[in-house]
XYZ file of C-alpha atoms in Angstrom:
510
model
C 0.000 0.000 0.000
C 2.607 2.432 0.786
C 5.250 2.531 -1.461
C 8.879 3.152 0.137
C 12.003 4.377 -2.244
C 15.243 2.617 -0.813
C 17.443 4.913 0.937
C 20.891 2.865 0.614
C 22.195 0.060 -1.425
C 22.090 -3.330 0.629
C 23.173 -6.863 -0.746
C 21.995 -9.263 0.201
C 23.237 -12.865 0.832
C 20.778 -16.080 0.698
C 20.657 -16.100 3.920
C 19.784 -13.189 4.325
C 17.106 -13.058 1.908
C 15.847 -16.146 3.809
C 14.964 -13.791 6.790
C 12.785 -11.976 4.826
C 9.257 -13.595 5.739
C 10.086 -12.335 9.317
C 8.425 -9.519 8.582
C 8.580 -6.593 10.452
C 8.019 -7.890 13.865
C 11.661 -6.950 14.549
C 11.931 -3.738 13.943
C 8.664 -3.044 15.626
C 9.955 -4.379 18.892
C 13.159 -2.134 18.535
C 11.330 0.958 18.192
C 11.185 2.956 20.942
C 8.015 5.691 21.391
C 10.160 8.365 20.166
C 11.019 6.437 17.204
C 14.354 6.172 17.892
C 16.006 2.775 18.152
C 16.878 0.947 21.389
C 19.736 1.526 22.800
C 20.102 -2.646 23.045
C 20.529 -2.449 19.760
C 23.450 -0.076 19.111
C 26.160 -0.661 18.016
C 24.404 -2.203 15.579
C 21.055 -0.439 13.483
C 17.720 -2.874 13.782
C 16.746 -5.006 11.214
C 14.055 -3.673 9.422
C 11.846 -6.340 7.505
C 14.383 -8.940 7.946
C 17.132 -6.962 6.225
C 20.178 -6.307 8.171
C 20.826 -2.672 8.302
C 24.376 -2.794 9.379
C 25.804 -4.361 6.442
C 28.748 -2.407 4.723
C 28.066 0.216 2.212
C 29.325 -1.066 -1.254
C 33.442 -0.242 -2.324
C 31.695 3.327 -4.460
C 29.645 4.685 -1.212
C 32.099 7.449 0.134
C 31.882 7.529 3.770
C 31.168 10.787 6.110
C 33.476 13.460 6.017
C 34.134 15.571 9.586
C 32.850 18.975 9.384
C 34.890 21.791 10.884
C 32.834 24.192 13.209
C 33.388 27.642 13.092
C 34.538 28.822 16.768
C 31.207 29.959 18.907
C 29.082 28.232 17.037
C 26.470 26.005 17.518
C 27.376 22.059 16.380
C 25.058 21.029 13.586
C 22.136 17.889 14.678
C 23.865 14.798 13.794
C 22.031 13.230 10.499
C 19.172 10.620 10.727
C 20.626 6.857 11.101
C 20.035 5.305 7.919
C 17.303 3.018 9.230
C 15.246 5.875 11.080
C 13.567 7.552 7.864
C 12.591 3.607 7.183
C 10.908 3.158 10.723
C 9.137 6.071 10.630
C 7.442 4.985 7.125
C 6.628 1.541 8.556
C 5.258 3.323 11.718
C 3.031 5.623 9.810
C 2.062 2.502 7.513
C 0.835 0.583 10.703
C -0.853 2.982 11.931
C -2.775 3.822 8.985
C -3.349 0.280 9.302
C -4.984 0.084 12.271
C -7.071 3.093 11.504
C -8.466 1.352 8.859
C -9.202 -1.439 10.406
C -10.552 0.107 13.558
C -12.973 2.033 11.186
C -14.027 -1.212 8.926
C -14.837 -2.900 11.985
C -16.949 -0.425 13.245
C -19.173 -0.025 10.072
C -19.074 -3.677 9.736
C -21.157 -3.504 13.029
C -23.725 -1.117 11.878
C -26.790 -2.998 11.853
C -29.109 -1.362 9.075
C -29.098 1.134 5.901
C -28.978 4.435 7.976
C -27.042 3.185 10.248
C -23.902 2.193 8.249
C -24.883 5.435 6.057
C -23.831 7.644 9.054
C -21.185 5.389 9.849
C -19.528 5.515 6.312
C -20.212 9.499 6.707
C -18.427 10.206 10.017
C -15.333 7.652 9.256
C -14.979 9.738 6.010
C -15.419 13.393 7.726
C -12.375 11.934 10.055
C -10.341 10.551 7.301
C -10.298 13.677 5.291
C -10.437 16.425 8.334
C -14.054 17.918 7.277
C -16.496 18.334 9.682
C -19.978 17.757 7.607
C -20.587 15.516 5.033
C -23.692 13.697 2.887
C -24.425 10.212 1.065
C -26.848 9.918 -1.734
C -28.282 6.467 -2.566
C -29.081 5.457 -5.984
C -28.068 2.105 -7.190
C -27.255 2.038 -10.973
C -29.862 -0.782 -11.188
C -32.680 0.907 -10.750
C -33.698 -1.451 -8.006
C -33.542 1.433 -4.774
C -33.189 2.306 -2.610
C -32.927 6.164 -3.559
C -32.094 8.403 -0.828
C -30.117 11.167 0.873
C -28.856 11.170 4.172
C -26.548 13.599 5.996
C -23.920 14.623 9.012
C -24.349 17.937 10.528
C -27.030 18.623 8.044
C -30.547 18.998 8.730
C -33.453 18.286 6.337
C -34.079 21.791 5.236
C -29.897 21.819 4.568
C -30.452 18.861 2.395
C -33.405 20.242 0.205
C -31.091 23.040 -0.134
C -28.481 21.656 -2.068
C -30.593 19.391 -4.078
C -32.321 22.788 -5.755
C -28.493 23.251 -7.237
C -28.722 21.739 -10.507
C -27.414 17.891 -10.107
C -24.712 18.504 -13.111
C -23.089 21.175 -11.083
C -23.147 18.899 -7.688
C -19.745 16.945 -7.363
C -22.414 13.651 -6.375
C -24.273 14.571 -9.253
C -21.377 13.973 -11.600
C -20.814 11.190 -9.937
C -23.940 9.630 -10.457
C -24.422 10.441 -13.945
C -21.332 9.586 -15.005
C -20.506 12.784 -16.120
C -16.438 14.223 -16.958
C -14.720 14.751 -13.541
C -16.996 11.622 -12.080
C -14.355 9.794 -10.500
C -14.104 11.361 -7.390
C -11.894 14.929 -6.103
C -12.479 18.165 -4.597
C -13.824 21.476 -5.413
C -13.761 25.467 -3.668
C -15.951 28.048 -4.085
C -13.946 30.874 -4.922
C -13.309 33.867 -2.513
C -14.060 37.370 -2.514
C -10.195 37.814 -1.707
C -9.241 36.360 -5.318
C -8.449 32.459 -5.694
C -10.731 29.970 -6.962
C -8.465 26.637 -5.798
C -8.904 23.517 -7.205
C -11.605 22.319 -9.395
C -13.499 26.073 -8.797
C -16.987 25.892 -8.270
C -18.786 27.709 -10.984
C -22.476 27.463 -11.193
C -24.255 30.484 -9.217
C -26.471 28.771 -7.426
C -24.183 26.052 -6.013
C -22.112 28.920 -4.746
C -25.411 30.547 -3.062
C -26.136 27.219 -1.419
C -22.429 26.962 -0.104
C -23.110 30.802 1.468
C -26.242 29.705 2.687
C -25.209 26.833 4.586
C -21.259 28.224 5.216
C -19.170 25.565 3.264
C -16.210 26.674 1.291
C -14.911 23.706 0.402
C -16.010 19.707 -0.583
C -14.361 16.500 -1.548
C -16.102 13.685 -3.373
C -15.827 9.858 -3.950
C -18.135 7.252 -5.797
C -19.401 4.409 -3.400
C -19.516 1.397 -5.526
C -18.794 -2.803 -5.442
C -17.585 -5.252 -7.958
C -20.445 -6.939 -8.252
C -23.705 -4.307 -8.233
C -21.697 -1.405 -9.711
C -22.361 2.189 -8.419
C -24.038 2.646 -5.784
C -24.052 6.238 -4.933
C -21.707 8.704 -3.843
C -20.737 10.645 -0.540
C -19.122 13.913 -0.300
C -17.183 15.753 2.801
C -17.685 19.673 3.397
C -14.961 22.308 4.676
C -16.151 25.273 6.451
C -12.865 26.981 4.866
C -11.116 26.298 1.803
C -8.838 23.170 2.169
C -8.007 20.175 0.210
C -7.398 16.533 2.241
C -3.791 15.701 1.582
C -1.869 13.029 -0.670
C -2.626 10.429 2.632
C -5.625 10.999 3.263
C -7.322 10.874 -0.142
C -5.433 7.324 0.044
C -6.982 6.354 3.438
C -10.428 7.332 2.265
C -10.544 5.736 -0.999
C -9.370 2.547 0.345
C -12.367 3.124 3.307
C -14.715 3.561 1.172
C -13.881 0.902 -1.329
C -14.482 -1.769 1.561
C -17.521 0.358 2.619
C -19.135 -0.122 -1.040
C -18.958 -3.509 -0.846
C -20.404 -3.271 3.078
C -23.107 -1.207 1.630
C -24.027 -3.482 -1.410
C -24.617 -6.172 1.535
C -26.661 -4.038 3.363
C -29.243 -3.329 0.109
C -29.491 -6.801 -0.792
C -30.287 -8.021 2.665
C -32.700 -4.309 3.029
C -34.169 -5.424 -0.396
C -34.938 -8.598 0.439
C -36.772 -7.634 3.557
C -38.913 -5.033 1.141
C -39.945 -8.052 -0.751
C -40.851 -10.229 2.180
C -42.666 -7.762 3.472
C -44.591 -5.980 0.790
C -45.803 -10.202 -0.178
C -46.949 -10.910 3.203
C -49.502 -7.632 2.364
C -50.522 -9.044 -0.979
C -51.582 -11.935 0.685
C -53.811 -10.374 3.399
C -56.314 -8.491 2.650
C -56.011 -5.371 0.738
C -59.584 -3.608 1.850
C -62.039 -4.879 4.506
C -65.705 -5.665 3.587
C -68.529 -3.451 4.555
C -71.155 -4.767 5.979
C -74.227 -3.560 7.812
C -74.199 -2.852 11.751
C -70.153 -3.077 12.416
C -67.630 -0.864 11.041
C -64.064 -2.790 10.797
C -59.888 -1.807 10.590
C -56.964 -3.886 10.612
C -53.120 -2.725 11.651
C -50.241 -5.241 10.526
C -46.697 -4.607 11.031
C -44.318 -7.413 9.307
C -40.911 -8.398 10.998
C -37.894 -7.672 8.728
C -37.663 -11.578 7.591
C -41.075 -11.666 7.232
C -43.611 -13.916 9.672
C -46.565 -15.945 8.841
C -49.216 -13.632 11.325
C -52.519 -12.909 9.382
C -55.688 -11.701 9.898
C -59.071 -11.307 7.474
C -62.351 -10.433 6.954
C -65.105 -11.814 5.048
C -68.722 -11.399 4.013
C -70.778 -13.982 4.707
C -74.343 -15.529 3.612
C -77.613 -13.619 5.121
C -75.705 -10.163 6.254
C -73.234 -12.792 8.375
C -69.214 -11.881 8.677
C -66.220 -14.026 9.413
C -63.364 -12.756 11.185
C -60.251 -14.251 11.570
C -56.610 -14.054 13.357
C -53.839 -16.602 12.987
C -49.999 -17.386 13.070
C -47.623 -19.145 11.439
C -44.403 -21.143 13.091
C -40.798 -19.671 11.476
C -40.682 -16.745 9.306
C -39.176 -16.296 6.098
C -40.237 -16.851 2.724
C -41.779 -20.649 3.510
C -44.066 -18.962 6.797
C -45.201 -16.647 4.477
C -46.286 -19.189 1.660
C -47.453 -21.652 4.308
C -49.562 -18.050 6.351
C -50.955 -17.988 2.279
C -52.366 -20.900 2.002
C -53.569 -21.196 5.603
C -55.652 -18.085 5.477
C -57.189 -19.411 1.409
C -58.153 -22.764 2.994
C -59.952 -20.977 6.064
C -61.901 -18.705 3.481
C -62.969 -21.627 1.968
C -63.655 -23.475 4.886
C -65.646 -20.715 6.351
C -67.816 -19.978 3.234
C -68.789 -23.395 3.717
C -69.216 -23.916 7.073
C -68.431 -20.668 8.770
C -71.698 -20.868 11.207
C -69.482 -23.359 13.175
C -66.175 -22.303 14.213
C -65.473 -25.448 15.049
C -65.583 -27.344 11.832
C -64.090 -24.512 10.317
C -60.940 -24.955 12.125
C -61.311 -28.651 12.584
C -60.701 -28.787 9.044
C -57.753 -26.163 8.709
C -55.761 -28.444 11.665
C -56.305 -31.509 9.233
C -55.596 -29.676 6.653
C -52.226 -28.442 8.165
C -51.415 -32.007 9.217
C -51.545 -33.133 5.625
C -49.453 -30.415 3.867
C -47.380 -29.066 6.488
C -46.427 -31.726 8.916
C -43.091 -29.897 10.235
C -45.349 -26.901 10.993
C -47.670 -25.764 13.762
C -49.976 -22.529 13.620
C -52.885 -20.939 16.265
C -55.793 -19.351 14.821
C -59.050 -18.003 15.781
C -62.138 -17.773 14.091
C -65.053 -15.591 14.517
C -68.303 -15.765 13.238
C -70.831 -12.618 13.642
C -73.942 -11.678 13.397
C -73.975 -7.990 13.517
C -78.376 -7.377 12.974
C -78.545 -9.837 16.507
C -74.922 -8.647 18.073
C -74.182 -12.141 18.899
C -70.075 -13.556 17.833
C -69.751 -17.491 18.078
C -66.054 -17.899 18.018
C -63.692 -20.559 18.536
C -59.754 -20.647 18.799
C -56.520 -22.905 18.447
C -54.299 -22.077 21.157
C -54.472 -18.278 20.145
C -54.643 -15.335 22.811
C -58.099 -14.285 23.807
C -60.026 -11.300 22.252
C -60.531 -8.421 24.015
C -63.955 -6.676 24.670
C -63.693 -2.768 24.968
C -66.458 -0.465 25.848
C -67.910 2.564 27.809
C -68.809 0.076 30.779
C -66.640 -2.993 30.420
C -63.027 -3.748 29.213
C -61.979 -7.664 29.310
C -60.572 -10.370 27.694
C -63.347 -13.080 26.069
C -63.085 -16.243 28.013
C -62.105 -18.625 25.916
C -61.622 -22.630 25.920
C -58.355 -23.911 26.420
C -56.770 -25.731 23.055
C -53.503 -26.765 21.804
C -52.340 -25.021 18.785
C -52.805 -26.570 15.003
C -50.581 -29.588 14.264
C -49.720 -30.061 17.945
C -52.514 -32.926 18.397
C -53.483 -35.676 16.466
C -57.045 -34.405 15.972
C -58.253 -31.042 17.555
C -61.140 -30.232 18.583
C -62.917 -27.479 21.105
C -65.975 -26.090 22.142
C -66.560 -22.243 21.433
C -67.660 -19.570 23.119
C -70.510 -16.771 22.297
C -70.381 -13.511 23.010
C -72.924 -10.816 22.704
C -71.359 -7.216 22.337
C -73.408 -4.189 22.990
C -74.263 -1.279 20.991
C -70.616 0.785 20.729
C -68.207 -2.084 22.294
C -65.130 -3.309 19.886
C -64.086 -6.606 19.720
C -60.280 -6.648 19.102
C -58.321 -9.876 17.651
C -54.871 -9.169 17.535
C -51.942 -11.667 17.357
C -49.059 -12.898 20.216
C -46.515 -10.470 18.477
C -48.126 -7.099 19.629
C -47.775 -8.798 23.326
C -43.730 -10.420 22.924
C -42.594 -7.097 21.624
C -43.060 -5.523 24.618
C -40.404 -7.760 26.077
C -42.097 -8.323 29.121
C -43.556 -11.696 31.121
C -47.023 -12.220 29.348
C -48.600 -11.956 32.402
C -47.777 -8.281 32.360
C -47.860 -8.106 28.665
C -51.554 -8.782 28.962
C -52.003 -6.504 31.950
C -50.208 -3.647 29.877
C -52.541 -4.932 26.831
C -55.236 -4.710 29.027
C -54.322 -1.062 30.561
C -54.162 0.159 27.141
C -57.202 -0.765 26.036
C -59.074 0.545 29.257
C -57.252 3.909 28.377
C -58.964 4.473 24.956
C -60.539 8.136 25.177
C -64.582 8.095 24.464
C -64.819 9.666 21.222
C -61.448 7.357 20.080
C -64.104 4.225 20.861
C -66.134 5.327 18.332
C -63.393 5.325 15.394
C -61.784 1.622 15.634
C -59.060 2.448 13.192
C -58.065 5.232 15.849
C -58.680 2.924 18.557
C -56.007 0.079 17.092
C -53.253 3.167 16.878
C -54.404 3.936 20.295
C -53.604 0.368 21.529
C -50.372 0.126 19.468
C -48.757 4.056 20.815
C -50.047 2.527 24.443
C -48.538 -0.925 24.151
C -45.524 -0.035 22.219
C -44.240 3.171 23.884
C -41.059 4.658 22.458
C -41.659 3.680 18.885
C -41.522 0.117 19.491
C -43.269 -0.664 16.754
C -40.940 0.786 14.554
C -38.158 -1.259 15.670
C -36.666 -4.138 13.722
C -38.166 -7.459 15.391
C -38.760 -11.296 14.524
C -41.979 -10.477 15.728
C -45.205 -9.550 13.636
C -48.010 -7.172 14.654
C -51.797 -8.123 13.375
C -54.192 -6.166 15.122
C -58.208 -6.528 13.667
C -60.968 -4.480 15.552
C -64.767 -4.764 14.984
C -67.132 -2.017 16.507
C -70.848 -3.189 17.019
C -72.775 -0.266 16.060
């Protein structure tokens, strides 16, 4: 990486050369903090990468001549030992070396897009001495993600310099491939008189950079060898500077190893963005409307995608099915398997939805037959909103919960094993008659294990929330599932990236 000139002639012997895969272990050991050598070593200089730096000069090399001082003055410094110029280049090389890899290490334990964005972002401002810097996002796919992020810049910052046309933007060159796209620096010029490097000269680039105070940027390409460009991120100076030789070095090498981080990051980011947006194509993608109950539905998919579910359906003679399940795992085969779980029960329940029983008598046989390795809970609900009377049965699936002006409590429920878990299921169900403006809610096991608490206090906390819905929220039950979801799931919760899903289905009796 660093290339080093030789200073002095050496030959070397076989054996000699033999000592070369010592490395430079020696003359590491030798060096004092000063960077002077040992004095254990003199008279002799250390060996520096297994060369032996007191062999003779050759016959030609003239030695050093003795210098005659003038009387009352000062003696001249004695010149560097051969092998000191040589240390201090290995010393600077190792410890650009362990920069790097202190830096690498940390982005490689940035968990997430933004994340290792910001990462990438304050490495590079500390590489190249800036203080503010920003990434822009757009894979020469096509694929996406597109987007900006930046350090020490806000979002009204941002929209700022994307009003400067994007040929006169050093990221915008970048990105379109345009002359000058591989990467460098650029100044606004003064009022005093010079322009530096690569002058800036579109006006309203130069009205942005008085706007926000920059005088100064430096720009690479963020790209790996097997997607191609990703993007680009660029550094700004306050006043006008330039990084140095080194560390335009350091930060090209960081953010070669940081495009290929990044390229890992998208693929694993995209593949969640497909998991996730077919688990929603396979639920439902409006609820029916039906006379006498007004519904809503809140699902939030983990980022490998889970099998929860939930639907809605209209049923013979002004009747309606609801229904809550989950599927064991998550990935891409939960999801299939939640797919064809929740087509079956429509089926099923079209058939035979005026007994919950049957209906998911013949989902659990169903399940036994096509997924054997695979257990699921569900719950099944079928209404009658004209008499306000639910018959409802469930498979080892947490209770609903009854909400209203005078009463909120969980639906007592029989006790069952899940789906697969027995060789033939079967369970009586329960009927519940809801009053004019109480909400049923069916909601899944994930909105209670995200809290990370016992379940005991999950459901108390579940419980609390519900009891804590404002009057005129009742009446809305789309406001009343955010209600639930802020209350359960303080501190964005909800937002965070868990195995767990979130399926939350509320029916208001009107």
């Amino acid at each position: 990486m660093l290339d080093i000139p030789p200073l002095v002639r050496v030959d070397v012997d076989p054996l000699t050369a033999a000592q070369i895969a010592l490395g430079v272990c020696d003359a590491l050991r030798r060096i004092t903090p000063g960077g002077e050598a040992d004095a254990m070593s003199a008279p002799h200089l250390p060996k520096v990468a297994g060369i032996d730096s007191a062999v003779s000069a050759p016959p030609h090399t003239a030695g050093p001549t003795a210098t005659r001082v003038p009387r009352g003055a000062a003696a001249p410094p004695p010149p560097p030992a051969p092998g000191t110029l040589i240390q201090d280049r290995l010393a600077g090389w190792v410890s650009d070396l362990t920069t790097l890899h202190e830096l690498t290490e940390r982005l490689a334990r940035a968990t997430g897009l933004d994340e290792s964005l910001q990462e990438l972002l304050r490495a590079g401002a500390a590489l190249v001495g800036a203080r503010r810097g920003l990434a822009v996002l757009e894979p020469s796919d096509g694929h996406g993600p597109t987007l900006t992020t930046g350090l020490g810049l806000g979002a009204a910052d941002l929209g700022h310099i994307e009003t400067v046309p994007r040929s006169a933007t050093p990221y915008g060159r970048i990105l379109d491939g345009l002359p000058g796209a591989g990467g460098g620096s650029e100044q606004l010029p003064q009022p005093g008189g010079g322009t530096g490097y690569a002058a800036v000269a579109d006006p309203r680039h130069r009205e942005v950079a008085a706007r926000l105070g920059y005088a100064a940027s430096y720009a690479l390409p963020l790209a790996a060898e097997t997607t191609g460009r990703l993007g680009a991120a660029v550094w700004l100076y306050d006043e006008q500077a330039e990084p140095t030789e080194r560390q335009r070095h350091l930060a090209g090498l960081y953010c070669r190893y940081a495009g290929e981080h990044l390229a890992r990051v998208i693929d694993a980011d995209r593949s969640r963005t497909r998991f996730a947006t077919l688990a929603e194509e396979l639920l439902p993608s409006r609820l029916p409307r039906v006379s006498g109950v007004r519904l809503a539905a809140r699902h939030r998919t983990g980022p490998l995608g889970g099998g929860d579910w939930f639907d809605a359906l209209a049923l013979p003679e002004g009747a309606l099915g609801l229904a809550v399940g989950s599927v064991t795992g998550s990935g891409p085969s939960a999801v299939a398997a939640m797919g064809r779980l929740r087509a079956s029960l429509r089926a099923y329940a079209v058939m035979e939805g005026e007994d919950p029983v049957a209906v998911l008598s013949d989902l659990e046989l169903l399940l036994r037959l096509t997924e054997p390795a695979r257990s699921a809970t569900a719950l099944f609900a079928y209404c009658e909103p004209a008499r306000r009377k639910i018959l409802l049965a469930g498979a080892g699936h947490t209770p609903p919960l009854l909400i209203g002006d005078r009463r909120t409590e969980f639906v007592e429920t029989s006790l069952s094993a899940p789906l697969g878990m027995l060789s033939c299921w079967e369970a009586p169900s329960v009927e519940v008659e809801p009053t004019s403006g109480e909400t049923v809610l069916l909601y899944t096991d994930g909105l209670l294990q995200r809290t990370g608490d016992p379940m005991d206090r999950a459901f108390a906390r579940l419980h609390a929330a519900a009891a804590s819905v404002p009057k005129a929220t009742r009446e809305d039950p789309a406001a009343l599932c955010d209600h639930v979801l802020r209350t359960v799931l303080p501190d964005g919760r909800d937002a965070v990236e868990s195995d767990e899903d979130i399926v939350l289905l509320a029916a208001r009796f009107d």
